[in-house]
């Protein structure tokens, strides 16, 4: 392993640190189901552990960068979508206000129509009264007209025209 020689691992001077290294190396050895870690020394196990930690940190970095990209994309989407939603809601509120105005005007128009219908009903009642009141007068007038002697009326008109004819001749001169 050429990589193992390039990596410098500091010597551990305290017993607690040595026990920690032993525990970590044993954990790595236990977790590894691969046979390649069986005969390795503590230094080699630490080197392998360091390689695994570097891989894990690279994966963590990639995950963090991915999360940042997702968050930026989400924030960008919100910056684009939220104003449109607010605009749509404002238009909806304006439409609702317009609808309420139309409904109020329709209510006023209906009440006006109801008043007009009441006025028409009253007018029809008055027309009925006028017709009934005047029907008697019309009946009397028709009776008087039918009692007129047409022959006598025609004779009177003829006599009147005979009287007026000489006067008309006199004034035409």
Tab-separated table of C-alpha atoms in Angstrom:
chain	number	residue	atom	x	y	z
A	1	UNK	CA	0.000	0.000	0.000
A	2	UNK	CA	1.744	3.082	-1.298
A	3	UNK	CA	-0.863	5.443	0.122
A	4	UNK	CA	-0.239	4.193	3.648
A	5	UNK	CA	3.336	5.425	3.650
A	6	UNK	CA	2.410	8.977	2.582
A	7	UNK	CA	-0.093	9.464	5.402
A	8	UNK	CA	1.442	10.586	8.675
A	9	UNK	CA	-0.367	9.479	11.787
A	10	UNK	CA	0.788	11.147	14.993
A	11	UNK	CA	1.750	8.926	17.911
A	12	UNK	CA	-0.716	8.846	20.777
A	13	UNK	CA	0.888	9.554	24.138
A	14	UNK	CA	-1.948	9.193	26.577
A	15	UNK	CA	-3.541	5.965	27.649
A	16	UNK	CA	-7.115	7.268	27.176
A	17	UNK	CA	-6.384	8.280	23.601
A	18	UNK	CA	-4.761	4.876	23.001
A	19	UNK	CA	-7.816	3.090	24.362
A	20	UNK	CA	-10.034	5.254	22.117
A	21	UNK	CA	-7.947	4.350	19.088
A	22	UNK	CA	-8.123	0.681	20.057
A	23	UNK	CA	-11.907	0.873	20.409
A	24	UNK	CA	-12.270	2.602	17.031
A	25	UNK	CA	-9.964	0.134	15.338
A	26	UNK	CA	-11.829	-2.768	16.881
A	27	UNK	CA	-15.121	-1.243	15.746
A	28	UNK	CA	-13.767	-0.906	12.226
A	29	UNK	CA	-12.480	-4.459	12.328
A	30	UNK	CA	-15.810	-5.766	13.668
A	31	UNK	CA	-17.875	-3.793	11.173
A	32	UNK	CA	-15.767	-4.879	8.251
A	33	UNK	CA	-17.044	-8.094	6.866
A	34	UNK	CA	-14.246	-8.017	4.368
A	35	UNK	CA	-11.303	-10.310	5.111
A	36	UNK	CA	-8.751	-7.690	4.027
A	37	UNK	CA	-8.910	-5.935	7.452
A	38	UNK	CA	-8.177	-9.052	9.530
A	39	UNK	CA	-4.414	-8.992	9.682
A	40	UNK	CA	-3.874	-5.229	9.711
A	41	UNK	CA	-2.059	-3.397	12.436
A	42	UNK	CA	-3.559	-0.556	14.410
A	43	UNK	CA	-1.770	1.985	12.244
A	44	UNK	CA	-3.128	0.397	9.070
A	45	UNK	CA	-6.613	0.261	10.571
A	46	UNK	CA	-6.379	3.945	11.462
A	47	UNK	CA	-5.287	4.695	7.912
A	48	UNK	CA	-8.284	2.765	6.551
A	49	UNK	CA	-10.507	4.517	9.080
A	50	UNK	CA	-9.156	7.878	7.904
A	51	UNK	CA	-9.887	6.927	4.269
A	52	UNK	CA	-13.448	5.946	5.208
A	53	UNK	CA	-13.913	9.192	7.118
A	54	UNK	CA	-12.681	11.160	4.108
A	55	UNK	CA	-15.158	9.293	1.874
A	56	UNK	CA	-17.901	9.920	4.410
A	57	UNK	CA	-16.995	13.611	4.606
A	58	UNK	CA	-17.062	13.846	0.775
A	59	UNK	CA	-20.498	12.239	0.777
A	60	UNK	CA	-21.604	14.637	3.515
A	61	UNK	CA	-20.250	17.571	1.507
A	62	UNK	CA	-22.078	16.390	-1.619
A	63	UNK	CA	-25.257	15.951	0.429
A	64	UNK	CA	-24.862	19.435	1.948
A	65	UNK	CA	-24.252	21.018	-1.464
A	66	UNK	CA	-27.271	19.177	-2.857
A	67	UNK	CA	-29.404	20.434	0.025
A	68	UNK	CA	-28.183	23.990	-0.524
A	69	UNK	CA	-29.017	23.724	-4.251
A	70	UNK	CA	-32.475	22.345	-3.405
A	71	UNK	CA	-33.056	25.139	-0.876
A	72	UNK	CA	-31.948	27.796	-3.380
A	73	UNK	CA	-34.213	26.282	-6.042
A	74	UNK	CA	-37.095	26.193	-3.565
A	75	UNK	CA	-36.467	29.813	-2.520
A	76	UNK	CA	-36.264	30.858	-6.172
A	77	UNK	CA	-39.516	29.080	-6.903
A	78	UNK	CA	-41.133	30.847	-3.975
A	79	UNK	CA	-39.844	34.194	-5.218
A	80	UNK	CA	-41.451	33.513	-8.583
A	81	UNK	CA	-44.675	31.869	-7.439
A	82	UNK	CA	-45.603	33.944	-4.357
A	83	UNK	CA	-46.036	37.264	-6.231
A	84	UNK	CA	-48.198	35.517	-8.806
A	85	UNK	CA	-50.300	33.961	-6.040
A	86	UNK	CA	-50.648	37.350	-4.338
A	87	UNK	CA	-51.642	38.941	-7.655
A	88	UNK	CA	-54.173	36.193	-8.299
A	89	UNK	CA	-55.639	36.606	-4.808
A	90	UNK	CA	-55.883	40.380	-5.287
A	91	UNK	CA	-57.699	39.838	-8.583
A	92	UNK	CA	-59.999	37.343	-6.867
A	93	UNK	CA	-60.768	39.897	-4.121
A	94	UNK	CA	-61.501	42.551	-6.770
A	95	UNK	CA	-63.773	40.119	-8.604
A	96	UNK	CA	-65.579	39.289	-5.366
A	97	UNK	CA	-66.053	43.012	-4.668
A	98	UNK	CA	-67.416	43.501	-8.182
A	99	UNK	CA	-69.765	40.563	-7.750
A	100	UNK	CA	-70.987	41.993	-4.453
A	101	UNK	CA	-71.620	45.339	-6.151
A	102	UNK	CA	-73.520	43.621	-8.959
A	103	UNK	CA	-75.584	41.670	-6.429
A	104	UNK	CA	-76.385	44.872	-4.521
A	105	UNK	CA	-77.416	46.595	-7.761
A	106	UNK	CA	-79.525	43.579	-8.713
A	107	UNK	CA	-81.255	43.724	-5.340
A	108	UNK	CA	-81.983	47.430	-5.864
A	109	UNK	CA	-83.277	46.716	-9.364
A	110	UNK	CA	-85.522	43.934	-8.070
A	111	UNK	CA	-86.980	46.185	-5.397
A	112	UNK	CA	-87.525	48.867	-8.067
A	113	UNK	CA	-89.248	46.314	-10.292
A	114	UNK	CA	-91.435	45.226	-7.392
A	115	UNK	CA	-92.420	48.854	-6.783
A	116	UNK	CA	-93.139	49.292	-10.489
A	117	UNK	CA	-95.279	46.167	-10.496
A	118	UNK	CA	-97.184	47.489	-7.498
A	119	UNK	CA	-97.704	50.773	-9.413
A	120	UNK	CA	-98.882	48.859	-12.489
A	121	UNK	CA	-101.349	46.903	-10.362
A	122	UNK	CA	-102.711	50.163	-8.953
A	123	UNK	CA	-102.911	51.657	-12.463
A	124	UNK	CA	-104.803	48.621	-13.771
A	125	UNK	CA	-107.259	48.953	-10.895
A	126	UNK	CA	-107.733	52.629	-11.759
A	127	UNK	CA	-108.224	51.799	-15.452
A	128	UNK	CA	-110.829	49.225	-14.484
A	129	UNK	CA	-112.562	51.855	-12.379
A	130	UNK	CA	-112.421	54.401	-15.218
A	131	UNK	CA	-113.803	51.838	-17.671
A	132	UNK	CA	-116.655	50.872	-15.379
A	133	UNK	CA	-117.399	54.510	-14.561
A	134	UNK	CA	-117.351	55.547	-18.213
A	135	UNK	CA	-119.202	52.519	-19.515
A	136	UNK	CA	-122.443	53.989	-18.166
A	137	UNK	CA	-121.755	57.289	-19.920
A	138	UNK	CA	-120.800	55.508	-23.142
A	139	UNK	CA	-123.959	53.413	-22.952
A	140	UNK	CA	-126.069	56.538	-22.549
A	141	UNK	CA	-124.238	58.233	-25.430
A	142	UNK	CA	-124.719	55.223	-27.680
A	143	UNK	CA	-128.426	55.176	-26.810
A	144	UNK	CA	-128.721	58.883	-27.665
A	145	UNK	CA	-126.838	58.413	-30.947
A	146	UNK	CA	-129.025	55.476	-31.868
A	147	UNK	CA	-132.145	57.524	-31.093
A	148	UNK	CA	-131.113	60.212	-33.578
A	149	UNK	CA	-133.357	60.305	-36.585
A	150	UNK	CA	-130.919	60.180	-39.502
A	151	UNK	CA	-133.486	61.196	-42.074
A	152	UNK	CA	-134.393	64.335	-40.134
A	153	UNK	CA	-130.675	65.114	-39.597
A	154	UNK	CA	-129.993	64.760	-43.321
A	155	UNK	CA	-132.963	67.028	-44.149
A	156	UNK	CA	-131.686	69.622	-41.664
A	157	UNK	CA	-128.188	69.552	-43.170
A	158	UNK	CA	-129.688	69.946	-46.676
A	159	UNK	CA	-131.787	72.879	-45.543
A	160	UNK	CA	-128.772	74.486	-43.880
A	161	UNK	CA	-126.669	74.140	-47.027
A	162	UNK	CA	-129.479	75.719	-49.107
A	163	UNK	CA	-129.502	78.684	-46.757
A	164	UNK	CA	-125.728	79.070	-46.690
A	165	UNK	CA	-125.245	78.699	-50.485
A	166	UNK	CA	-126.735	82.161	-51.395
A	167	UNK	CA	-124.721	83.748	-48.604
A	168	UNK	CA	-121.528	82.135	-49.911
A	169	UNK	CA	-122.266	83.465	-53.394
A	170	UNK	CA	-122.872	86.922	-52.016
A	171	UNK	CA	-119.565	87.042	-50.105
A	172	UNK	CA	-117.526	85.633	-53.001
A	173	UNK	CA	-117.953	88.630	-55.092
